[in-house]
Tab-separated table of C-alpha atoms and ligand atoms in Angstrom:
chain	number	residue	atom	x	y	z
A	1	UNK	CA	-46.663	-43.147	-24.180
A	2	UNK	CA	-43.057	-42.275	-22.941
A	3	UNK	CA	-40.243	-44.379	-21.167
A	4	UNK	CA	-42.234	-44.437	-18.021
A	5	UNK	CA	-45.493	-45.946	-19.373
A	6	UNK	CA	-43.531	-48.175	-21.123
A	7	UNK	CA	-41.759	-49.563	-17.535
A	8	UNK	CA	-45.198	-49.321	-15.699
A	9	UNK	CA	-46.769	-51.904	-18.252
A	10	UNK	CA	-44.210	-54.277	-17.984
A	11	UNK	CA	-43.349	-54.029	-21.619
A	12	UNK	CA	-40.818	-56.833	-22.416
A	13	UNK	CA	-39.219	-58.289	-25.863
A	14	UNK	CA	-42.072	-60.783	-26.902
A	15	UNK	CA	-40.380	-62.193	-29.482
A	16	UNK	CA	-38.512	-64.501	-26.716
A	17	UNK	CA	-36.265	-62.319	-25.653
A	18	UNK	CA	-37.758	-60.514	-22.854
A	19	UNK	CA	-35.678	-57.821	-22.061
A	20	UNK	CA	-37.061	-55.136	-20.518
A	21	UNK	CA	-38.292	-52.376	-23.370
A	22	UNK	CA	-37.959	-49.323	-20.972
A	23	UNK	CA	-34.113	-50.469	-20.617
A	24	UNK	CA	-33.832	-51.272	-24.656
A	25	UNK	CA	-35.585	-47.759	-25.362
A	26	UNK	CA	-32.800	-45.673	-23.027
A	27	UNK	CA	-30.825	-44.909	-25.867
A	28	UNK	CA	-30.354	-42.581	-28.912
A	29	UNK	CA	-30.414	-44.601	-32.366
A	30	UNK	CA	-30.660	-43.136	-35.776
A	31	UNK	CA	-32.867	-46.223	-36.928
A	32	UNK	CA	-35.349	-48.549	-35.172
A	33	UNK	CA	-35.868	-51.680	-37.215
A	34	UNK	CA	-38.862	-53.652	-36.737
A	35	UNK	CA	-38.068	-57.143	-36.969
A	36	UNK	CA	-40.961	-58.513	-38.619
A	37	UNK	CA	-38.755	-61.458	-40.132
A	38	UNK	CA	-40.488	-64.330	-38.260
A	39	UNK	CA	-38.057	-66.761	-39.628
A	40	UNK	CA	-38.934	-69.675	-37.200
A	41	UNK	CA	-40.376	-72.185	-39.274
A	42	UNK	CA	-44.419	-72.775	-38.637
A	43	UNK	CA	-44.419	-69.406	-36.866
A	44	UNK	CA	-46.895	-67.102	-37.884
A	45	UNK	CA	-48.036	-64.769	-34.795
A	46	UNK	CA	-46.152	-61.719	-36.275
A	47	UNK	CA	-47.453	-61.884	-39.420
A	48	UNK	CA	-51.213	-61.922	-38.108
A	49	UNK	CA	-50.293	-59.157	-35.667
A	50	UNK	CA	-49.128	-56.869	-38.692
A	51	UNK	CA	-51.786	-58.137	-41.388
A	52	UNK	CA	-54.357	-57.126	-38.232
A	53	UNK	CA	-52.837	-54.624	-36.120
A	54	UNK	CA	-51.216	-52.569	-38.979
A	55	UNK	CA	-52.342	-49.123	-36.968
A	56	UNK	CA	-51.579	-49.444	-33.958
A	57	UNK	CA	-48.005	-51.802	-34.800
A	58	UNK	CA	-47.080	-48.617	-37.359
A	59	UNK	CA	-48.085	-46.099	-34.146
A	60	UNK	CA	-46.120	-47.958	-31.907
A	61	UNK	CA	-42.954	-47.959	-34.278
A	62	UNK	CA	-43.510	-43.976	-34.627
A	63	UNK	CA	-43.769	-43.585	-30.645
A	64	UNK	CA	-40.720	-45.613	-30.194
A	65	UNK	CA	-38.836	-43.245	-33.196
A	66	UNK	CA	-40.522	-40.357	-30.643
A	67	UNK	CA	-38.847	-41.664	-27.565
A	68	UNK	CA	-35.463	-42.530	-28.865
A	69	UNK	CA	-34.897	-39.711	-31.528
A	70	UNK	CA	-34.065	-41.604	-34.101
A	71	UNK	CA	-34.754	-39.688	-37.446
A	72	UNK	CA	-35.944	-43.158	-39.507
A	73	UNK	CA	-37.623	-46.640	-39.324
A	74	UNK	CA	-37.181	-49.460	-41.244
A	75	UNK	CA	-39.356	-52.700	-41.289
A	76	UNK	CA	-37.916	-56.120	-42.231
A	77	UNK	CA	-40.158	-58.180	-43.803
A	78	UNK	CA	-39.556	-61.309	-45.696
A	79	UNK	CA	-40.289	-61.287	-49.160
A	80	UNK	CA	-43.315	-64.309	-49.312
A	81	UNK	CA	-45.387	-61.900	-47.037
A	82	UNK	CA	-46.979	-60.135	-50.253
A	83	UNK	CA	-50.139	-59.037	-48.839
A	84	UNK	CA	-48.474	-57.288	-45.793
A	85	UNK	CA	-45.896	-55.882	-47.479
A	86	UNK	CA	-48.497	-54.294	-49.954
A	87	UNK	CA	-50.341	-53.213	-46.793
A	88	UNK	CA	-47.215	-51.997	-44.954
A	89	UNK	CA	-46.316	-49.883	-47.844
A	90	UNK	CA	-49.654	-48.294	-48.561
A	91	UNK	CA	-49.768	-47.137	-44.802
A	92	UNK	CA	-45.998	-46.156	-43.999
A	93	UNK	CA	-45.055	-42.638	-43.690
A	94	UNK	CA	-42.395	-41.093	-45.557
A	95	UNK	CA	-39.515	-41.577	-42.318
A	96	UNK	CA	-40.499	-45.558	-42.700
A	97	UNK	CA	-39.231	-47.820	-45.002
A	98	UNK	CA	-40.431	-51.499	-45.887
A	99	UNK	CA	-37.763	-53.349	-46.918
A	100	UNK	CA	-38.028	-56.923	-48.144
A	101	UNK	CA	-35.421	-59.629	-47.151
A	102	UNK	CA	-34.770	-63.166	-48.941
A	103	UNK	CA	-36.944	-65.872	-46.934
A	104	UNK	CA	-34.070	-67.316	-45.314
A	105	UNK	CA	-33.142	-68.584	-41.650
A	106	UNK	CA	-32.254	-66.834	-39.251
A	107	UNK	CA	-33.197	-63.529	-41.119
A	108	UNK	CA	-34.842	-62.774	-37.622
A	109	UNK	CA	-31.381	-62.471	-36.137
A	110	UNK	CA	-30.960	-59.114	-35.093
A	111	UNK	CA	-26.785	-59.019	-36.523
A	112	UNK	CA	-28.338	-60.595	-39.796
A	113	UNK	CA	-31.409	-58.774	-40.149
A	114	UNK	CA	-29.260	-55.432	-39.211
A	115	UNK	CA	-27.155	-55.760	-42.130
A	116	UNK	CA	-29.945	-57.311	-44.449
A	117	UNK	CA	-32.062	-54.093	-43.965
A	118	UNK	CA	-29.338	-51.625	-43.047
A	119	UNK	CA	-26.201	-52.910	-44.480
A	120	UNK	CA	-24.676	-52.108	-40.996
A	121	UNK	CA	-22.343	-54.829	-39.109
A	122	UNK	CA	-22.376	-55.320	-36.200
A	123	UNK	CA	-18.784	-55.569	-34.510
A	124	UNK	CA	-18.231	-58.971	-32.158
A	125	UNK	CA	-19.150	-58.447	-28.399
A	126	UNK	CA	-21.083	-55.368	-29.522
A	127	UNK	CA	-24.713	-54.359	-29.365
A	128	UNK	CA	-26.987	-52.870	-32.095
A	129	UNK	CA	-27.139	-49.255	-30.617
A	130	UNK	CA	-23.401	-49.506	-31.218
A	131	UNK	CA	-24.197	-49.138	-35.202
A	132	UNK	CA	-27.316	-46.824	-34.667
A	133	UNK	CA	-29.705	-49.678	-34.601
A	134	UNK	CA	-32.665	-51.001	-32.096
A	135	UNK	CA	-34.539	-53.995	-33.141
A	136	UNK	CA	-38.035	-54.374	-31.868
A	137	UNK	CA	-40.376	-57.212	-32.397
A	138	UNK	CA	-43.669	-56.831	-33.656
A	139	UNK	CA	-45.625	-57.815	-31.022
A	140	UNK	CA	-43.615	-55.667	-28.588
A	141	UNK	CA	-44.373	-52.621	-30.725
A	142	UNK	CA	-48.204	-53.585	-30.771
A	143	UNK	CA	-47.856	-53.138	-26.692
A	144	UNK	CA	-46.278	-50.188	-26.543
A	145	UNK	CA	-49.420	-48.678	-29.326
A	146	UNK	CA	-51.925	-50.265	-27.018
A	147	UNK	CA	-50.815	-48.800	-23.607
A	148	UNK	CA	-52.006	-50.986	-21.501
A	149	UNK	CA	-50.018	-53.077	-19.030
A	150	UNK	CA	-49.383	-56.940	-20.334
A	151	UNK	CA	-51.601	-59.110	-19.257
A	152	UNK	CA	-52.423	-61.213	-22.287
A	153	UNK	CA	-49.818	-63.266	-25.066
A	154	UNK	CA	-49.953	-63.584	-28.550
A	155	UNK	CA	-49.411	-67.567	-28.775
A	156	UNK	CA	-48.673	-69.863	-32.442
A	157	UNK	CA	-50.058	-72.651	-32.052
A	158	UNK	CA	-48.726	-75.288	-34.515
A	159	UNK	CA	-47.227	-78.586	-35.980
A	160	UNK	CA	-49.477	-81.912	-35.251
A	161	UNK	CA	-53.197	-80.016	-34.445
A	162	UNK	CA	-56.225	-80.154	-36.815
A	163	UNK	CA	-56.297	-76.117	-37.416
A	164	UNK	CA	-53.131	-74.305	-36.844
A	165	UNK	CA	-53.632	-70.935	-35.059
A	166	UNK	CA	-52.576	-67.730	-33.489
A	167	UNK	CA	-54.151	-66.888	-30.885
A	168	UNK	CA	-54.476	-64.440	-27.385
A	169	UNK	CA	-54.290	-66.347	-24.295
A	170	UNK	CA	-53.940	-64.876	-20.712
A	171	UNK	CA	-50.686	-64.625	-19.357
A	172	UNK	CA	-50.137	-67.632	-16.483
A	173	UNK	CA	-52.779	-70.050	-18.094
A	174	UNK	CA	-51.292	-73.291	-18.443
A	175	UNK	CA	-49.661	-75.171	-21.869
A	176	UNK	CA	-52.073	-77.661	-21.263
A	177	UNK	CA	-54.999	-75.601	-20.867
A	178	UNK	CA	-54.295	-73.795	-24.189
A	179	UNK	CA	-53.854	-77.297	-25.942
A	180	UNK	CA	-57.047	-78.284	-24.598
A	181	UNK	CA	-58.956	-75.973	-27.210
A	182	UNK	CA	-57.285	-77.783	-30.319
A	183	UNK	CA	-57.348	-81.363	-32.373
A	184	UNK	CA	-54.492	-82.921	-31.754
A	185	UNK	CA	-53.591	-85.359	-34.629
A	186	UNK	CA	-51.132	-87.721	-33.271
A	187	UNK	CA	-51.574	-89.676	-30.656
A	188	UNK	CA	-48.424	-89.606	-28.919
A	189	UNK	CA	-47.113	-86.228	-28.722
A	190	UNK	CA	-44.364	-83.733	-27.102
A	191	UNK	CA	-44.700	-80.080	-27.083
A	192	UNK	CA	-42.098	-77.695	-28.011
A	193	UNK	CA	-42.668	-73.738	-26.610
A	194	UNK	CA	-40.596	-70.577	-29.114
A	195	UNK	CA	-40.058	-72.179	-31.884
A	196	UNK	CA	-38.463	-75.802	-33.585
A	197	UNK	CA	-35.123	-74.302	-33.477
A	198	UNK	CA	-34.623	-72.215	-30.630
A	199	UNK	CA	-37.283	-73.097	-28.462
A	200	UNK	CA	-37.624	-75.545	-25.414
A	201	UNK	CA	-38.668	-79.023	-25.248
A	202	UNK	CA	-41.327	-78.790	-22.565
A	203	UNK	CA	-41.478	-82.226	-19.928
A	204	UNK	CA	-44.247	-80.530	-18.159
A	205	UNK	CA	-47.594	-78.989	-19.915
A	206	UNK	CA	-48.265	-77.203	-16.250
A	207	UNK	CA	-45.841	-74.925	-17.468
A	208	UNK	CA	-47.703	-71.316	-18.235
A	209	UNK	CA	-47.373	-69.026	-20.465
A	210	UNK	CA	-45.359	-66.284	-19.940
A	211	UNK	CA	-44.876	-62.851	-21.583
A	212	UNK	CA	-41.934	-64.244	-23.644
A	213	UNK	CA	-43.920	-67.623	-24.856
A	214	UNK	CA	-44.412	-67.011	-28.912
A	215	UNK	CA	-45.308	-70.619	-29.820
A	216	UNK	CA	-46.636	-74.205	-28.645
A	217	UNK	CA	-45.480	-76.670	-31.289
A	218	UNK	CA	-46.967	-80.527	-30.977
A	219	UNK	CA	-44.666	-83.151	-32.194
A	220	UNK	CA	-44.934	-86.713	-32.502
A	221	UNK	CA	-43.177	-88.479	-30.118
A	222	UNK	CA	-40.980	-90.503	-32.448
A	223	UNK	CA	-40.685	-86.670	-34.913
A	224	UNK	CA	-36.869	-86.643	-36.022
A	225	UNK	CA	-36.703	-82.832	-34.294
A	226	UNK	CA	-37.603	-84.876	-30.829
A	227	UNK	CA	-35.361	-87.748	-31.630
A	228	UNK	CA	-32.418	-84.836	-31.565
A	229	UNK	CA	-33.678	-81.945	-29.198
A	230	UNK	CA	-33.869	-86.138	-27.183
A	231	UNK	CA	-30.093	-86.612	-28.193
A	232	UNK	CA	-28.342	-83.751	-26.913
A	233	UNK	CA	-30.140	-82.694	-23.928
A	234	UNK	CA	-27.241	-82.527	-21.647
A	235	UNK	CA	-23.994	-81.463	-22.225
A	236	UNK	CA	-22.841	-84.427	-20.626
A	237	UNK	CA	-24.768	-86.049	-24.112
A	238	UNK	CA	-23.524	-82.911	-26.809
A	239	UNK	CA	-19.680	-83.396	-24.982
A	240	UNK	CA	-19.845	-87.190	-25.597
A	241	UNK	CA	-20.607	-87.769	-29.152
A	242	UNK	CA	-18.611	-85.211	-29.903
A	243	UNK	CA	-16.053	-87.139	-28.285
A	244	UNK	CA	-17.003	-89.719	-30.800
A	245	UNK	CA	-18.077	-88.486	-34.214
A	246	UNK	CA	-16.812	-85.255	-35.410
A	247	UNK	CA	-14.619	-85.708	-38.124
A	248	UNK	CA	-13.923	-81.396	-38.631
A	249	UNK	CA	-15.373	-81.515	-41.994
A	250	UNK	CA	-15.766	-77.827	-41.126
A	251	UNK	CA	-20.044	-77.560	-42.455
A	252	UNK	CA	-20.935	-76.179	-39.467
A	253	UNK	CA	-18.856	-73.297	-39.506
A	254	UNK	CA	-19.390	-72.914	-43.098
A	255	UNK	CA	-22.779	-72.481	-42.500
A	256	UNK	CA	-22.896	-70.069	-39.914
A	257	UNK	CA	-24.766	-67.142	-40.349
A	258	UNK	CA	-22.716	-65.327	-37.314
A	259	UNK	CA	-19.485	-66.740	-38.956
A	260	UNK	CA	-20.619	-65.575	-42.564
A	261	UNK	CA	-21.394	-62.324	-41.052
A	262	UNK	CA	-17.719	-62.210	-40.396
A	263	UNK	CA	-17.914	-63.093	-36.618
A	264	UNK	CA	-15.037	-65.187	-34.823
A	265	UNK	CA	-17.731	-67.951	-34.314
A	266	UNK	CA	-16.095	-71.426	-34.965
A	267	UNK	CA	-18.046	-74.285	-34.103
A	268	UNK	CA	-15.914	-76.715	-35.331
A	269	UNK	CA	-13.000	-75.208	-32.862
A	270	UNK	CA	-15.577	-76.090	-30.081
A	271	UNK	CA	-16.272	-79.331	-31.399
A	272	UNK	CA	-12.722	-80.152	-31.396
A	273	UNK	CA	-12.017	-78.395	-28.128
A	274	UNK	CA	-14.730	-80.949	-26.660
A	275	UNK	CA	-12.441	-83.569	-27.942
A	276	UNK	CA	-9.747	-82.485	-26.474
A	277	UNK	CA	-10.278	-80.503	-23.431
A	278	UNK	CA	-10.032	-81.668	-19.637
A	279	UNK	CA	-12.857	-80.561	-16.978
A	280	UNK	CA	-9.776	-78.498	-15.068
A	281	UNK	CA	-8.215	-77.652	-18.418
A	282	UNK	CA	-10.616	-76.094	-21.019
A	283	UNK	CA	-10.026	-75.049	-24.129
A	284	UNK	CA	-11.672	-72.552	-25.702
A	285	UNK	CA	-11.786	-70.384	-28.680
A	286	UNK	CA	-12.464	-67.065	-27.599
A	287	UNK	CA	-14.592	-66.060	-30.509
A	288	UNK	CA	-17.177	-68.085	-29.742
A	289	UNK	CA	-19.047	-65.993	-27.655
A	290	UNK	CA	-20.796	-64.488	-30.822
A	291	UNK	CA	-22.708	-67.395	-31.455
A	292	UNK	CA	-26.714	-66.646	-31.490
A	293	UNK	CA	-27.680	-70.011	-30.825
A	294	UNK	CA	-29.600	-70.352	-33.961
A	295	UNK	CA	-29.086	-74.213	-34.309
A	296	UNK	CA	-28.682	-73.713	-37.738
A	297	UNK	CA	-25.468	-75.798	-37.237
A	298	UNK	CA	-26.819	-78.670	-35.642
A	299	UNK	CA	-30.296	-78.901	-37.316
A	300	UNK	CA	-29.450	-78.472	-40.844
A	301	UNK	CA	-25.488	-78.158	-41.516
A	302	UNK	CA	-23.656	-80.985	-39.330
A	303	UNK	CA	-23.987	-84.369	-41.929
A	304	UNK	CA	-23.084	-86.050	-38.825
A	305	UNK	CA	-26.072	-85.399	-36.474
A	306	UNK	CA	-23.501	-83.806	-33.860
A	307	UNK	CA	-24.532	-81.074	-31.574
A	308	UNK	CA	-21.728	-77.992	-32.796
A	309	UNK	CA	-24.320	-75.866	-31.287
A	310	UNK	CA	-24.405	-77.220	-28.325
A	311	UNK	CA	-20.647	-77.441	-27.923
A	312	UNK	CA	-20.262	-73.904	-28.870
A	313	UNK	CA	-22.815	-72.754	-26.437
A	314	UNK	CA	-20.551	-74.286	-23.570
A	315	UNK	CA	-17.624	-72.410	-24.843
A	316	UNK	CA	-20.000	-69.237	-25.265
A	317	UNK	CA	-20.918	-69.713	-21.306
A	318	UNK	CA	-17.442	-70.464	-20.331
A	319	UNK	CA	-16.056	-67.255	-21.872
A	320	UNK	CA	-18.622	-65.366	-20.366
A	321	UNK	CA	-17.858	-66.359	-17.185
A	322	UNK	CA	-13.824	-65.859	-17.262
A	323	UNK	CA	-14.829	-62.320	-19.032
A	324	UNK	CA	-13.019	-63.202	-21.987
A	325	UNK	CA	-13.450	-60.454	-24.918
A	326	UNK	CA	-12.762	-60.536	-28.772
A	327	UNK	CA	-9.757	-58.345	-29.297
A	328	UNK	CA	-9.337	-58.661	-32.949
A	329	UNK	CA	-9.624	-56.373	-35.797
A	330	UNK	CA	-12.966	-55.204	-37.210
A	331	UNK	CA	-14.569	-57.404	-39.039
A	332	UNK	CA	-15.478	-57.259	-42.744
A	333	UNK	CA	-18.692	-60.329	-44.220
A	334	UNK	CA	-17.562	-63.692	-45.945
A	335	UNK	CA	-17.076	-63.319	-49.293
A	336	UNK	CA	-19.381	-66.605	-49.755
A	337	UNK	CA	-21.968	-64.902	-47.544
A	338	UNK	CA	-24.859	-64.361	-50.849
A	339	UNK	CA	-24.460	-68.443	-51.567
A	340	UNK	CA	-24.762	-70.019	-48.260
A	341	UNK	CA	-27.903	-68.746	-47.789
A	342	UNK	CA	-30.343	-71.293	-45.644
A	343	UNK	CA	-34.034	-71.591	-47.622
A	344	UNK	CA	-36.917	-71.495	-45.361
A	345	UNK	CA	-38.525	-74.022	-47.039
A	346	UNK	CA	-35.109	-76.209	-47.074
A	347	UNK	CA	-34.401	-76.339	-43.846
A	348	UNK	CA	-38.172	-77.157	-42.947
A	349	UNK	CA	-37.289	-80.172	-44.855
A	350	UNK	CA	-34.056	-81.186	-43.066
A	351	UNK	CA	-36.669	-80.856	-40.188
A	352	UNK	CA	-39.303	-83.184	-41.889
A	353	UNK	CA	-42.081	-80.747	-40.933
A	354	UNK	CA	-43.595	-80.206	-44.487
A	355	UNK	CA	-46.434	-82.505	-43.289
A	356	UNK	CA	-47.636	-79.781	-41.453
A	357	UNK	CA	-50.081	-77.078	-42.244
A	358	UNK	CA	-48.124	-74.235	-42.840
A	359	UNK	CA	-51.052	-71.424	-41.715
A	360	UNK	CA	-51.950	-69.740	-38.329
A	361	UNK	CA	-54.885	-67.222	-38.594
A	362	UNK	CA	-55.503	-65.574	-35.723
A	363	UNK	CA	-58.248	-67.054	-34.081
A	364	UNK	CA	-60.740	-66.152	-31.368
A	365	UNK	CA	-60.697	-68.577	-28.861
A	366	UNK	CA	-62.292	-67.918	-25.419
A	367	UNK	CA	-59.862	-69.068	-22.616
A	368	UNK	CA	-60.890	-68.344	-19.297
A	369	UNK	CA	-58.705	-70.366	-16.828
A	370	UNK	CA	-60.002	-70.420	-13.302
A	371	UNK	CA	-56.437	-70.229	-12.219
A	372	UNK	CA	-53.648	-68.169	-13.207
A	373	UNK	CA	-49.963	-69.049	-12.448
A	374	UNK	CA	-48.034	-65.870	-12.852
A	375	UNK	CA	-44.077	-65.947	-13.274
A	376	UNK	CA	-42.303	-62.639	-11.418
A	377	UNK	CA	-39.063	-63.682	-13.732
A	378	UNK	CA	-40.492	-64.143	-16.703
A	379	UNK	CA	-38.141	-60.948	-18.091
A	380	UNK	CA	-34.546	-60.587	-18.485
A	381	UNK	CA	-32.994	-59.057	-14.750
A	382	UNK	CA	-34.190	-59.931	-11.566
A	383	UNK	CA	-37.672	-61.006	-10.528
A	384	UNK	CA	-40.454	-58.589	-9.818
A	385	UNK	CA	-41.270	-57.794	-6.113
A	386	UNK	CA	-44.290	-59.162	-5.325
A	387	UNK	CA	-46.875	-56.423	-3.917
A	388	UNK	CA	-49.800	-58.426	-3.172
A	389	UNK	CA	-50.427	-61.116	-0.372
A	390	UNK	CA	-52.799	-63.861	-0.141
A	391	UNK	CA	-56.730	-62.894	0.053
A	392	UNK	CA	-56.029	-59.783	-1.649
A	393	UNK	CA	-58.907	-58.869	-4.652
A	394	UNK	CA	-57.111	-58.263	-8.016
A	395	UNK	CA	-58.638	-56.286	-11.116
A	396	UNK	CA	-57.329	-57.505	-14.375
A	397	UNK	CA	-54.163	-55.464	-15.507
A	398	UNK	CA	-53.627	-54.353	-11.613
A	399	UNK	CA	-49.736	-54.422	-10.364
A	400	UNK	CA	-48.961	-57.679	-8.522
A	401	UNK	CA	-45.025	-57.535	-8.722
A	402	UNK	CA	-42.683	-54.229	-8.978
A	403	UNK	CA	-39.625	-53.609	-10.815
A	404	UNK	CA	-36.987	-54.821	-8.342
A	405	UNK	CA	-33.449	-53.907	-9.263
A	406	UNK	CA	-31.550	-52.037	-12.244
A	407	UNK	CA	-32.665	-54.946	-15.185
A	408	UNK	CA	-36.217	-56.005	-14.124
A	409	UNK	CA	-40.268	-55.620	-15.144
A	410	UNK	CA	-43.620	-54.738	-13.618
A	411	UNK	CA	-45.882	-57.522	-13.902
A	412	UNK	CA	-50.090	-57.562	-13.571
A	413	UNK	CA	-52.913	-59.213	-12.796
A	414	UNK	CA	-54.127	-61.241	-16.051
A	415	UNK	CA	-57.855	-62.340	-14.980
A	416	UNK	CA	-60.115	-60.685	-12.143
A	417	UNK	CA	-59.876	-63.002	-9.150
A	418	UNK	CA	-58.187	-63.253	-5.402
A	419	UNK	CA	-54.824	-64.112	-4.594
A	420	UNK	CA	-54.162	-67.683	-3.710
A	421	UNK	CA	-50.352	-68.029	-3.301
A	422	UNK	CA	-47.636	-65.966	-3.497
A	423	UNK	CA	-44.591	-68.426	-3.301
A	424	UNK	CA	-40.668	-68.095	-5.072
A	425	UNK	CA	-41.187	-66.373	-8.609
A	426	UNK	CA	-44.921	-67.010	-8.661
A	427	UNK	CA	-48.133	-65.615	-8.304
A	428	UNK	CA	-51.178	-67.791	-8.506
A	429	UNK	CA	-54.439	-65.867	-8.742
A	430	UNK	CA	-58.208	-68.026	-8.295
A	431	UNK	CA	-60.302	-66.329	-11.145
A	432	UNK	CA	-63.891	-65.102	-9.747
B	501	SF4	S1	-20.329	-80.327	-39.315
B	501	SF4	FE1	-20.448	-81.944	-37.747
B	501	SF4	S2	-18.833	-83.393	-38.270
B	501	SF4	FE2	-18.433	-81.521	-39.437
B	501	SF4	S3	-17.016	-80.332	-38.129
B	501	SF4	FE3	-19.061	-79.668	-37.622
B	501	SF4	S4	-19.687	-80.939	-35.898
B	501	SF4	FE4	-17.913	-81.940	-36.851
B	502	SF4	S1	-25.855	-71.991	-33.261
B	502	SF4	FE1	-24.307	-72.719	-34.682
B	502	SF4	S2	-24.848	-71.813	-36.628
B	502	SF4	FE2	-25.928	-70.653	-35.075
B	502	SF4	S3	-24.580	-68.965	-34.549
B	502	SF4	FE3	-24.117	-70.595	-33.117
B	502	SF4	S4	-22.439	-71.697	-34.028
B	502	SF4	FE4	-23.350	-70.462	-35.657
């Protein structure tokens, strides 16, 4: 497998990201970290991916080391995965290294988890390769072992359902669909697709899964996580209770990760900029652009219930768009960093989703969808050209949309079947 393969199979981040891994793998590190931190609470895809893949994941980790030159490997694990970490190390070779991080959120940040595994730190504005680093996701390193293009997702299924799951499910079969093979437990629910805090809250279950999708989580309607992904979904909503209720007691900044890392991240200077600012006069504080938009700040930190996160994201898009860069000095980690530290199982508290089954073995579940709905964007860049019309027979893992542009992917056929529609971003395939 080489950089070429790589593009032809559409290989994308699957942990969310979905960058293209052709682009990513252009470079020359001195270290590839796998990020096998999973730190999303009720996830539990990457673990079952490593506890069952262990070859091919460890193969695809020593092709990518191949590809880049980059003389060693390091996977970051979290420390309550004892049986894979046992497994890891009886398998590694001598230029790979296991090492175990604190079960913390969000180890799975790729600035944290750099200098958790590598004691490197990452400079504001800049990327990992700028320290010798790539980060790769687990499942992304089982695709590029398997060499084949992506046509299938590694989904968590989790939260309100009888038996808690990870499971394989053809790329452009519905939310719903997937659902429809589980127990729900609650009458009433919502679903929530990457994860409880970074994810979306999905209004429509027609929504299908796409190369990027790592989780469906089912919440009770009235579940305190929907009452405030409910709260601040605008930032018409985050602006005005900010407005309102932020008294600057400073906890979300305190309890930054990015900030502890020693990044300019402030959200209180973005709450208090929301206070303060006019639509044709906004303040900002520059430094804000290094937030990772881990929610940690609104989710568990902010005794308020305010939305820093969400106020700091505006700022984060806003300096983005008038190209504003950090042009202070390097940085150097808090001081406090070691005591600030957010507990997994803490902060699945603050979320009030101990009531749920913590498990997700993976499972095998026949789906067979009679339609497929597949996205041509569902990667970073612009949309794949489409290169099949209506009426034309598809094979499973055939090429229905091309690379189109400098930052895009290849994307294939996920069932056998003929081509239905090709309209904006979308190809819908009938199965045969
Ligand atoms: S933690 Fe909440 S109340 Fe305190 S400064 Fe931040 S947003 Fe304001
Ligand atoms: S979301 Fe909040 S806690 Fe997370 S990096 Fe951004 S400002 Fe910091």
């Amino acid at each position: 497998m080489n950089l070429s393969d790589i593009k032809n199979c559409g290989i994308v981040g699957a942990g969310g990201a979905g960058f293209p891994t052709h682009i990513k793998l252009n470079s020359n590190p001195d270290t590839i970290i796998m990020n096998a931190a999973e730190c999303e609470p009720l996830l539990h895809k990457d673990m079952q991916l490593l506890f069952n893949y262990s070859d091919e994941i460890l193969n695809g980790m020593k092709i990518v080391m191949l590809i880049t030159g980059a003389k060693q490997g390091i996977i970051g694990i979290k420390e309550k995965h004892h049986e894979e970490i046992e497994l890891l190390k009886s398998k590694v070779p001598n230029d790979i290294k296991v090492v175990v991080v604190e079960d913390v959120y969000p180890a799975g940040d790729e600035v944290t988890l750099i200098y958790m595994t590598a004691g490197r730190i990452v400079q504001p504005g800049a990327l990992p390769i700028s320290v010798g680093c790539v980060v790769q996701n687990v499942e992304t390193l089982y695709n590029i072992a398997v060499n084949k293009p992506v046509a299938e997702k590694f989904v968590s299924i989790a939260g309100a359902v009888e038996k808690p799951s990870t499971v394989k499910v053809p790329v452009g079969i519905t939310y719903k669909e997937v659902l429809s093979k589980f127990k729900i437990t609650v009458p009433n629910y919502v679903v929530r697709s990457g994860g409880l805090m970074m994810g979306v809250l999905e209004e429509n279950l027609n929504k299908t899964i796409s190369k990027r999708t790592g989780a469906l989580i089912v919440l009770p309607t009235d579940h305190h996580c929907v009452n405030m992904y409910n709260r601040f979904a605008t930032e018409h909503d985050t602006d005005r209770i900010a407005k309102a209720g932020c008294d600057q007691c400073n906890f979300c900044t305190e309890f930054c990760p990015r900030y502890l890392l020693g990044q300019p991240v402030r959200p209180e200077t973005a709450m208090r900029n929301r206070m303060f600012t006019r639509e044709e006069f906004p303040m900002l504080h520059a430094g804000n652009f290094s937030c990772c938009e881990c929610n940690l700040c609104t989710m568990y930190a902010c005794p308020e219930g305010l939305d820093p996160k969400g106020a700091t994201v505006i700022e984060k898009r806003l300096a983005f768009k008038q190209n504003i860069k950090w042009d202070g000095k390097p940085i150097s980690v808090h001081p406090m960093i070691d005591y600030r530290k957010v507990p997994t199982k803490k902060l699945m508290q603050r979320l009030d989703v101990l009531m749920f089954k913590d498990e997700g073995p993976l499972t095998d579940i026949n789906f067979h969808p009679s339609v497929v709905r597949i996205p041509l964007n569902q990667h970073v860049g612009s949309a794949a050209l489409p290169v099949v019309k209506v009426g034309d027979e598809v094979k499973k893992y055939d090429l229905i949309g091309k690379v189109s542009g400098r930052i895009s992917s290849n994307v294939h056929a996920s069932v056998n079947g003929v081509i239905k529609e090709v309209i904006d971003n979308e190809v819908i395939i009938q199965r045969l």
